Coordinates of C-alpha atoms in Angstrom, one line a residue:
Chain A
M1 CA 86.1 58.8 36.5
K2 CA 85.6 55.6 34.6
H3 CA 88.4 54.0 36.5
C4 CA 86.9 55.1 39.8
L5 CA 83.6 53.4 38.8
T6 CA 85.5 50.2 37.9
F7 CA 87.2 50.3 41.2
A8 CA 83.9 50.9 43.0
A9 CA 82.3 48.0 41.1
G10 CA 85.2 45.8 42.0
L11 CA 84.8 46.6 45.7
L12 CA 81.1 45.9 45.5
A13 CA 81.8 42.6 43.9
L14 CA 84.2 41.9 46.7
L15 CA 81.6 42.7 49.3
F16 CA 79.1 40.5 47.6
L17 CA 81.6 37.6 47.4
T18 CA 82.7 37.9 51.1
A19 CA 79.0 38.2 52.1
G20 CA 78.3 35.0 50.2
T21 CA 81.0 33.1 52.0
V22 CA 79.8 34.1 55.5
Q23 CA 76.1 33.5 54.8
A24 CA 76.3 30.0 56.3
D25 CA 77.5 31.4 59.7
G26 CA 74.1 31.8 61.2
H27 CA 73.7 31.7 64.9
K28 CA 72.5 28.1 65.1
V29 CA 75.8 26.8 64.0
L30 CA 77.9 24.9 66.4
T31 CA 81.6 24.3 65.9
M32 CA 82.9 20.9 67.1
S33 CA 86.3 19.5 67.1
T34 CA 86.3 15.7 66.9
T35 CA 88.5 12.8 66.4
T36 CA 89.1 11.6 62.8
S37 CA 87.3 8.3 63.6
T38 CA 83.8 9.7 64.0
Q39 CA 84.1 11.3 60.6
A40 CA 86.0 8.6 58.8
S41 CA 83.7 5.9 60.1
G42 CA 80.7 7.6 58.5
L43 CA 78.8 8.0 61.8
L44 CA 78.6 11.8 61.6
D45 CA 76.9 11.5 58.2
V46 CA 74.1 9.6 60.0
L47 CA 73.9 11.7 63.2
L48 CA 74.2 15.3 61.9
P49 CA 71.3 15.4 59.4
A50 CA 69.0 13.9 62.1
L51 CA 70.3 16.4 64.6
E52 CA 69.6 19.3 62.3
K53 CA 66.1 18.0 61.6
D54 CA 65.3 17.7 65.3
T55 CA 67.0 20.8 66.8
G56 CA 67.8 23.0 63.8
I57 CA 71.5 22.9 64.9
Q58 CA 74.0 22.7 62.1
I59 CA 77.4 21.4 63.2
K60 CA 80.7 22.6 61.7
V61 CA 83.0 19.6 62.0
I62 CA 86.7 20.1 62.5
A63 CA 88.2 16.6 62.4
K64 CA 91.6 16.2 64.0
G65 CA 93.3 13.8 66.4
T66 CA 91.9 13.7 69.9
G67 CA 94.9 15.6 71.3
A68 CA 94.4 18.5 68.8
A69 CA 90.7 18.5 69.3
I70 CA 91.1 18.8 73.1
R71 CA 93.6 21.6 72.5
D72 CA 91.0 23.4 70.3
G73 CA 88.6 23.1 73.3
M74 CA 91.1 24.5 75.8
D75 CA 91.8 27.4 73.5
G76 CA 88.1 28.1 73.0
N77 CA 88.3 27.7 69.2
V78 CA 85.3 25.4 69.3
D79 CA 82.0 25.1 71.3
V80 CA 82.1 21.3 71.9
I81 CA 84.4 18.4 71.6
F82 CA 83.6 14.7 70.7
V83 CA 86.7 12.6 71.5
H84 CA 87.9 9.3 72.9
A85 CA 90.6 9.5 75.6
K86 CA 88.6 9.2 78.8
S87 CA 91.4 10.1 81.3
R88 CA 92.3 13.2 79.3
E89 CA 88.6 14.1 78.9
E90 CA 88.1 13.9 82.7
A91 CA 91.1 16.1 83.2
F92 CA 89.6 18.5 80.7
V93 CA 86.5 18.8 82.8
S94 CA 88.2 18.9 86.2
D95 CA 90.6 21.6 85.0
G96 CA 87.5 23.7 84.2
Y97 CA 87.7 23.7 80.4
G98 CA 84.6 21.6 79.9
T99 CA 81.2 21.8 81.7
K100 CA 80.5 18.0 81.8
R101 CA 81.5 14.8 80.1
Y102 CA 78.6 13.0 78.5
P103 CA 79.4 9.4 77.9
V104 CA 78.1 8.7 74.4
M105 CA 79.3 5.4 73.1
H106 CA 82.1 2.9 72.9
N107 CA 83.7 0.5 70.6
D108 CA 87.0 -1.2 70.9
F109 CA 90.5 -1.1 69.5
I110 CA 91.8 -4.0 67.5
I111 CA 95.2 -5.0 66.3
L112 CA 95.2 -5.5 62.5
G113 CA 97.9 -7.1 60.4
P114 CA 98.6 -8.7 57.1
A115 CA 97.3 -12.2 56.3
A116 CA 100.9 -13.5 56.4
D117 CA 101.2 -12.5 60.1
P118 CA 105.0 -12.5 60.4
A119 CA 104.9 -11.9 64.2
G120 CA 102.4 -14.8 64.7
I121 CA 99.9 -13.0 66.8
A122 CA 96.6 -14.1 65.2
G123 CA 94.0 -15.1 67.7
M124 CA 95.9 -13.9 70.8
K125 CA 93.7 -12.5 73.6
D126 CA 96.4 -10.5 75.4
A127 CA 96.9 -7.3 73.5
A128 CA 100.1 -6.3 75.3
A129 CA 101.7 -9.7 74.7
A130 CA 100.8 -9.4 71.0
M131 CA 102.4 -5.9 70.8
K132 CA 105.5 -7.4 72.5
K133 CA 105.8 -10.1 69.8
I134 CA 105.5 -7.5 67.1
A135 CA 108.3 -5.4 68.7
L136 CA 110.6 -8.4 69.3
S137 CA 110.2 -9.8 65.8
R138 CA 110.7 -6.3 64.4
S139 CA 107.7 -6.6 62.2
K140 CA 106.5 -3.5 60.5
F141 CA 104.2 -1.4 62.7
V142 CA 102.4 1.8 61.8
S143 CA 101.9 4.3 64.6
R144 CA 99.5 7.2 64.3
G145 CA 102.1 9.3 66.1
D146 CA 99.8 12.3 66.3
D147 CA 98.8 12.5 70.0
S148 CA 95.4 11.2 69.1
G149 CA 93.2 8.9 71.3
T150 CA 94.4 5.9 69.4
H151 CA 98.0 7.0 69.8
T152 CA 97.4 7.4 73.6
K153 CA 96.1 3.9 73.7
E154 CA 99.0 2.6 71.7
Q155 CA 101.5 4.1 74.2
S156 CA 99.7 2.6 77.1
L157 CA 99.9 -0.8 75.4
W158 CA 103.6 -0.4 74.9
K159 CA 104.0 0.4 78.6
A160 CA 102.0 -2.8 79.4
T161 CA 104.4 -4.9 77.3
G162 CA 107.1 -4.4 80.0
L163 CA 109.6 -3.7 77.2
P164 CA 112.1 -1.0 77.9
Q165 CA 110.5 2.3 76.9
E166 CA 112.0 5.3 75.3
K167 CA 110.5 8.7 76.1
V168 CA 110.5 11.4 73.5
L169 CA 110.2 14.8 75.1
K170 CA 108.7 17.6 73.0
S171 CA 108.3 21.1 74.3
I172 CA 105.3 23.1 73.3
F173 CA 104.1 26.5 74.5
K174 CA 100.9 26.7 76.4
K175 CA 99.6 30.0 77.6
G176 CA 103.1 31.4 77.0
K177 CA 104.6 28.8 79.3
K178 CA 106.8 26.0 78.0
T179 CA 105.1 22.6 78.6
M180 CA 106.7 19.3 77.9
V181 CA 104.7 16.5 76.3
T182 CA 106.1 13.0 76.3
F183 CA 105.5 10.2 73.7
S184 CA 106.7 6.8 74.6
H185 CA 107.5 3.8 72.4
P186 CA 109.8 0.8 72.7
K187 CA 113.5 1.5 73.0
G188 CA 115.9 1.3 70.1
L189 CA 113.4 1.9 67.3
G190 CA 114.4 0.7 63.8
D191 CA 112.8 1.0 60.4
W192 CA 110.1 -1.5 61.6
Y193 CA 108.3 1.3 63.5
L194 CA 106.7 3.8 61.3
S195 CA 105.3 6.9 63.1
I196 CA 103.4 8.8 60.4
G197 CA 101.5 11.5 62.2
Q198 CA 98.3 11.0 60.2
G199 CA 94.6 10.4 60.9
M200 CA 93.1 6.9 61.4
G201 CA 92.0 6.6 57.8
K202 CA 95.3 7.5 56.2
S203 CA 97.2 5.4 58.7
L204 CA 95.1 2.4 57.7
T205 CA 95.7 2.8 54.0
Y206 CA 99.4 3.4 54.8
A207 CA 99.6 0.2 56.8
E208 CA 97.8 -1.7 54.0
E209 CA 100.4 -0.5 51.5
K210 CA 103.3 -1.5 53.8
Q211 CA 101.4 -4.7 54.9
A212 CA 102.2 -3.6 58.5
Y213 CA 100.5 -4.1 61.9
I214 CA 98.4 -1.3 63.2
L215 CA 96.2 -0.5 66.2
A216 CA 92.9 0.8 65.0
D217 CA 89.4 1.6 66.3
R218 CA 86.8 -0.9 65.1
G219 CA 84.5 1.7 63.6
T220 CA 87.0 3.1 61.1
Y221 CA 88.3 -0.4 60.4
L222 CA 84.8 -1.7 59.4
K223 CA 84.2 1.4 57.3
Y224 CA 87.4 0.8 55.4
K225 CA 86.9 -3.0 55.1
L226 CA 83.2 -3.0 54.2
G227 CA 82.2 0.5 53.4
R228 CA 84.2 1.2 50.3
N229 CA 84.8 -0.3 46.9
Q230 CA 88.5 -0.9 47.4
G231 CA 88.2 -2.8 50.7
L232 CA 91.1 -3.2 53.0
D233 CA 93.7 -6.0 52.8
L234 CA 94.3 -6.2 56.6
N235 CA 92.6 -8.5 59.1
I236 CA 91.7 -8.4 62.7
L237 CA 94.3 -10.5 64.5
V238 CA 93.8 -9.5 68.2
E239 CA 90.6 -8.4 69.8
G240 CA 88.6 -8.7 73.0
D241 CA 91.2 -7.7 75.6
P242 CA 89.6 -5.4 78.2
L243 CA 92.6 -3.1 77.7
L244 CA 91.3 -2.4 74.2
Y245 CA 88.0 -0.8 75.4
N246 CA 87.5 2.6 73.7
P247 CA 84.8 5.0 75.1
Y248 CA 83.8 8.2 73.4
G249 CA 82.5 11.3 75.2
V250 CA 81.0 14.7 74.3
I251 CA 82.0 17.7 76.3
P252 CA 80.6 21.3 75.9
V253 CA 83.4 23.9 76.4
N254 CA 83.0 25.8 79.7
P255 CA 81.7 29.4 79.2
A256 CA 83.5 30.3 82.4
K257 CA 86.8 30.0 80.5
H258 CA 85.5 31.2 77.2
P259 CA 82.4 33.4 77.5
H260 CA 81.7 33.4 73.7
V261 CA 81.1 29.7 73.4
K262 CA 77.6 28.6 72.5
V263 CA 77.1 26.5 75.5
D264 CA 73.3 26.3 75.1
L265 CA 73.6 24.8 71.7
A266 CA 76.4 22.5 72.8
T267 CA 74.4 21.2 75.7
T268 CA 71.4 20.7 73.5
F269 CA 73.6 18.7 71.2
A270 CA 75.1 16.6 74.1
E271 CA 71.6 15.9 75.4
W272 CA 70.3 15.0 72.0
I273 CA 73.1 12.6 71.3
T274 CA 72.6 10.9 74.7
S275 CA 68.8 10.9 74.2
H276 CA 67.0 7.8 73.0
K277 CA 66.9 9.1 69.5
G278 CA 70.6 9.7 69.3
Q279 CA 71.6 6.5 71.0
A280 CA 69.3 4.5 68.8
L281 CA 70.9 6.0 65.7
I282 CA 74.3 5.0 67.0
A283 CA 73.2 1.5 67.8
N284 CA 71.6 1.0 64.4
Y285 CA 74.5 2.4 62.4
K286 CA 75.8 -0.8 60.7
L287 CA 77.8 -1.7 57.7
L288 CA 76.9 -5.0 56.0
G289 CA 75.3 -6.0 59.3
E290 CA 78.3 -5.2 61.5
Q291 CA 77.7 -2.7 64.3
L292 CA 80.4 0.0 64.6
F293 CA 79.6 1.7 67.9
Y294 CA 77.7 0.7 71.1
P295 CA 75.6 3.4 72.9
D296 CA 76.7 4.1 76.5
A297 CA 74.1 6.5 77.8
I298 CA 71.2 4.2 77.0
P299 CA 72.9 0.8 76.3
D300 CA 69.7 -1.0 75.1
A301 CA 68.5 1.8 72.8
R302 CA 67.2 0.4 69.5
Chain B
M1 CA 94.5 0.5 35.4
N2 CA 90.9 -0.6 36.0
F3 CA 91.1 1.3 39.3
F4 CA 92.0 4.5 37.5
T5 CA 89.5 4.3 34.7
D6 CA 86.7 3.4 37.1
S7 CA 87.5 6.5 39.2
L8 CA 87.7 8.6 36.1
L9 CA 84.4 7.4 34.7
S10 CA 82.5 7.8 38.0
A11 CA 84.1 11.3 38.3
L12 CA 82.8 12.3 34.9
T13 CA 79.3 11.0 36.0
L14 CA 79.5 13.2 39.1
M15 CA 80.3 16.2 37.0
R16 CA 77.6 15.5 34.4
D17 CA 75.0 15.2 37.1
F18 CA 76.1 18.4 38.9
D19 CA 76.4 16.3 42.1
P20 CA 75.3 18.7 44.9
E21 CA 78.3 18.0 47.1
L22 CA 80.7 18.6 44.2
V23 CA 78.9 21.9 43.4
E24 CA 79.0 23.1 47.0
I25 CA 82.7 22.4 47.3
V26 CA 83.5 24.1 44.0
G27 CA 81.3 27.0 45.1
V28 CA 83.1 27.5 48.4
S29 CA 86.5 27.2 46.7
L30 CA 85.6 29.8 44.0
K31 CA 84.2 32.3 46.5
V32 CA 87.2 32.1 48.8
S33 CA 89.8 32.2 46.0
L34 CA 88.1 35.0 44.1
S35 CA 87.7 37.1 47.3
S36 CA 91.3 36.7 48.2
T37 CA 92.5 37.4 44.7
L38 CA 90.4 40.5 44.5
L39 CA 91.6 41.8 47.9
A40 CA 95.2 41.0 47.0
A41 CA 94.8 42.8 43.7
C42 CA 93.3 45.9 45.4
L43 CA 96.3 46.0 47.8
G44 CA 99.0 44.5 45.7
I45 CA 98.7 46.5 42.5
P46 CA 99.0 49.9 44.2
L47 CA 101.8 48.6 46.3
G48 CA 103.7 47.2 43.3
F49 CA 103.0 50.3 41.4
A50 CA 104.2 52.6 44.1
V51 CA 107.4 50.7 44.6
G52 CA 108.0 50.4 40.9
I53 CA 107.4 54.0 39.9
R54 CA 109.4 55.7 42.6
E55 CA 113.1 55.9 43.5
F56 CA 113.6 55.9 47.3
P57 CA 116.3 54.8 49.6
G58 CA 115.9 51.1 50.6
K59 CA 114.0 50.3 47.4
R60 CA 116.3 47.3 46.7
T61 CA 115.7 46.0 50.2
V62 CA 111.9 46.2 49.7
V63 CA 112.2 44.4 46.3
T64 CA 114.4 41.7 47.9
L65 CA 111.9 41.3 50.8
L66 CA 109.0 40.9 48.4
N67 CA 110.9 38.3 46.4
T68 CA 111.7 36.4 49.6
L69 CA 108.0 36.4 50.6
L70 CA 107.2 34.7 47.3
A71 CA 108.9 31.6 48.7
L72 CA 107.1 31.5 52.0
P73 CA 105.4 28.1 52.4
T74 CA 101.7 28.1 53.0
V75 CA 102.0 26.2 56.4
V76 CA 104.2 29.0 57.7
I77 CA 101.6 31.6 56.8
A78 CA 98.9 29.4 58.2
L79 CA 100.7 29.0 61.5
F80 CA 101.4 32.8 61.7
V81 CA 97.7 33.7 61.0
Y82 CA 96.6 30.9 63.4
S83 CA 98.6 32.4 66.2
F84 CA 96.7 35.6 65.7
I85 CA 93.2 34.5 65.2
S86 CA 93.0 31.5 67.6
R87 CA 91.0 32.4 70.6
R88 CA 94.2 32.7 72.6
G89 CA 95.6 35.1 70.0
I90 CA 95.3 38.9 69.9
L91 CA 92.4 38.8 67.4
G92 CA 90.7 35.8 69.1
A93 CA 87.6 37.7 69.9
L94 CA 86.7 38.2 66.2
D95 CA 85.8 34.5 65.9
L96 CA 87.7 34.1 62.6
L97 CA 89.2 30.6 63.0
Y98 CA 87.6 27.9 60.9
T99 CA 85.7 30.4 58.8
P100 CA 86.1 31.2 55.1
K101 CA 87.4 34.7 56.2
A102 CA 90.3 33.0 57.9
I103 CA 91.2 31.3 54.7
I104 CA 90.9 34.5 52.8
I105 CA 93.2 36.3 55.3
G106 CA 95.9 33.7 54.9
Q107 CA 95.6 33.5 51.1
V108 CA 95.8 37.3 50.8
L109 CA 99.1 37.2 52.7
L110 CA 100.2 34.4 50.4
I111 CA 99.5 36.2 47.1
L112 CA 100.0 39.8 48.0
P113 CA 103.8 39.5 47.3
V114 CA 102.9 37.7 44.0
V115 CA 100.7 40.5 42.8
A116 CA 103.1 43.2 44.0
T117 CA 106.3 41.8 42.5
F118 CA 104.6 40.9 39.2
T119 CA 103.1 44.4 39.0
L120 CA 106.5 45.9 40.0
S121 CA 108.3 44.1 37.2
A122 CA 105.6 45.0 34.7
I123 CA 105.9 48.7 35.6
S124 CA 109.7 48.7 35.5
R125 CA 109.6 47.3 32.0
I126 CA 107.6 50.3 30.7
D127 CA 109.8 52.7 28.9
A128 CA 110.5 55.8 30.9
R129 CA 109.7 57.8 27.8
Y130 CA 106.0 57.1 28.2
R131 CA 106.1 58.9 31.5
Q132 CA 108.1 61.8 30.2
T133 CA 105.9 62.2 27.2
A134 CA 102.8 62.1 29.2
M135 CA 104.2 64.7 31.6
T136 CA 105.4 67.0 28.8
L137 CA 101.9 66.8 27.3
G138 CA 100.7 68.3 30.5
A139 CA 99.3 65.2 32.2
T140 CA 98.7 65.4 35.9
R141 CA 100.4 62.8 38.2
F142 CA 97.2 60.8 38.3
Q143 CA 96.9 60.8 34.5
T144 CA 100.5 59.8 34.1
A145 CA 100.0 56.9 36.5
L146 CA 97.0 55.8 34.4
V147 CA 99.1 55.9 31.2
I148 CA 101.7 53.7 32.8
L149 CA 99.1 51.4 34.2
R150 CA 97.5 51.1 30.8
E151 CA 100.8 50.1 29.2
A152 CA 101.5 47.6 32.0
R153 CA 98.0 46.1 32.0
F154 CA 98.8 42.7 30.6
G155 CA 101.6 42.2 33.0
I156 CA 99.3 43.1 35.8
M157 CA 96.6 40.9 34.6
A158 CA 99.0 38.0 34.4
A159 CA 99.9 38.8 38.0
V160 CA 96.3 38.5 39.1
V161 CA 95.8 35.3 37.2
A162 CA 98.9 33.8 38.6
A163 CA 97.7 34.8 42.1
F164 CA 94.4 33.2 41.5
G165 CA 96.0 30.0 40.3
R166 CA 98.1 29.9 43.4
V167 CA 95.2 30.2 45.8
I168 CA 92.7 27.9 44.1
S169 CA 95.2 25.1 44.2
E170 CA 96.5 25.9 47.7
I171 CA 95.9 23.5 50.6
G172 CA 98.0 24.3 53.7
I173 CA 96.1 27.5 54.6
S174 CA 92.7 26.1 53.7
M175 CA 93.2 23.1 55.9
M176 CA 94.8 24.7 58.9
L177 CA 92.7 27.9 59.1
G178 CA 89.5 26.6 57.5
G179 CA 89.4 23.2 59.1
N180 CA 87.8 21.5 56.2
A181 CA 84.3 21.8 57.7
R182 CA 81.7 20.4 55.3
G183 CA 79.5 23.0 53.8
F184 CA 81.4 25.8 55.4
T185 CA 85.1 25.7 54.6
R186 CA 85.6 22.6 52.6
T187 CA 87.4 23.6 49.5
M188 CA 88.4 21.5 46.5
T189 CA 91.9 20.8 47.8
T190 CA 90.9 20.0 51.3
A191 CA 88.1 17.8 50.1
M192 CA 90.6 16.0 47.9
A193 CA 92.9 15.4 50.8
L194 CA 90.0 14.1 52.9
E195 CA 88.8 11.7 50.1
Y196 CA 92.4 10.5 49.8
D197 CA 92.4 9.9 53.6
K198 CA 89.2 7.9 53.2
G199 CA 90.8 5.9 50.4
E200 CA 88.0 7.0 48.1
F201 CA 89.1 8.5 44.8
V202 CA 86.0 9.2 42.8
L203 CA 85.1 12.7 44.2
A204 CA 88.8 13.5 44.5
V205 CA 89.4 12.8 40.8
A206 CA 86.2 14.8 39.8
L207 CA 87.5 17.8 41.9
G208 CA 90.9 17.5 40.2
L209 CA 89.2 17.6 36.8
V210 CA 87.1 20.7 37.8
L211 CA 90.3 22.4 39.2
M212 CA 92.1 21.9 35.9
S213 CA 89.1 23.0 33.9
I214 CA 88.9 26.2 35.9
S215 CA 92.6 27.0 35.4
L216 CA 92.3 26.2 31.7
L217 CA 89.3 28.6 31.4
V218 CA 91.1 31.4 33.2
N219 CA 94.1 31.1 31.0
V220 CA 91.9 31.0 27.8
I221 CA 90.2 34.2 28.9
L222 CA 93.6 35.9 29.6
N223 CA 94.8 34.8 26.2
L224 CA 91.7 36.3 24.5
F225 CA 92.2 39.6 26.3
Q226 CA 95.9 39.7 25.3
G227 CA 95.0 38.8 21.7
R228 CA 92.5 41.6 21.5
G229 CA 95.0 44.0 23.0
R230 CA 97.5 43.4 20.3
N231 CA 95.2 44.2 17.4

């Protein structure tokens, strides 16, 4: 009998514990997959508390590469996505996975490198030409290699160099059907090209350790350069090419595909972030006076 | 060196001040790990007991299978569970992915073999005479089972402690099934990975210290129990 009681007490304790862990799952919680840069840049730490104060919506942030975040949206694992790969976002909406793309903000990509600059690209305005010099001099280059927005941009830059490209085919299963995804990079890779399959932050610290070149978004770069004690021992060598423009969008997942998604909350969030309040917060998020993101819905928000 | 001592000192300050973020992360970690350990114990001890106490055809196969499962990497378990609980999976409608429950499911699968095999070996080590004596003294099957369980209790307790140690320090399942969502599924290990990603080491070092303190505490408690048992 005593043992039965102990067992019952154990089960009760278990119920209590599991109840405790799910307490936070109230109905005003929105699940969002986003790119690593919105989290690593510190922007979400500014936006989310304000959002909660204004609308009562709490956001559960799952930070992944843009590719994985879009897949989360397609599978209906999240209610809303906040990513940066415009052409893929538009496809996401036109294929019926999202209700609407809300343009939120932009910043730009930059090519970083060590002070020694072995490829000699400092100050170049043409991003593709700079990438070409890196490849031809076989200087160390770190690639995200994770199907993220930054990786997508990197691949389009390699294409723009006119160098012979190598396509890597990978087959993945989507809806039980085999689909091929292709990654492209310069032909005949050697140990100069490091494809590490990590988020923006880790890729930056990796590139710093290796003193390698890397394509990065300006937001994360500034956060790493100015927003932490250690700083970052890499400099901006190439910037300002229109090819390097980097827009971000928010897309609620379409309830027509996934009836369970909290489309009302997702739309409220999308409208809030594109409202004057949200846009002003984005415009005013600065690190040591440097602006990280520029609002797109209301460009002159302050 | 400076870099290390700075991180360590700031980490100790965080711990002394009961930094709310630190406390929250430790709380999520403990809740999830204790839940999965308890569940795994409720399932694994009877399983190990049943396999250990009985002779049946295919017993060796079952034992080999359990031992093999001990070596299963966390990412494999996470992928397996993911394919079931993702919205596209069979259990998609339950809305489990990126919740603490998802982590608990994965972790239970991870440590169930640990609890079961440790229990099994603890039971097998008990002298058969205990069982025979109990039966000749007129004990029912249930009472006999209790006698054996009582004799094997330290081995079983060690099984549960080992299982807890495995889940609290585990990262693959927590990251892939929990998603490292702040305030919801951010555990000590996933938080450490994130801080490392960010190139910030203070919180990561503090969490590492807490993790080691917890495992020290658990082992001290186990030791006390065993010491008392011997007297």
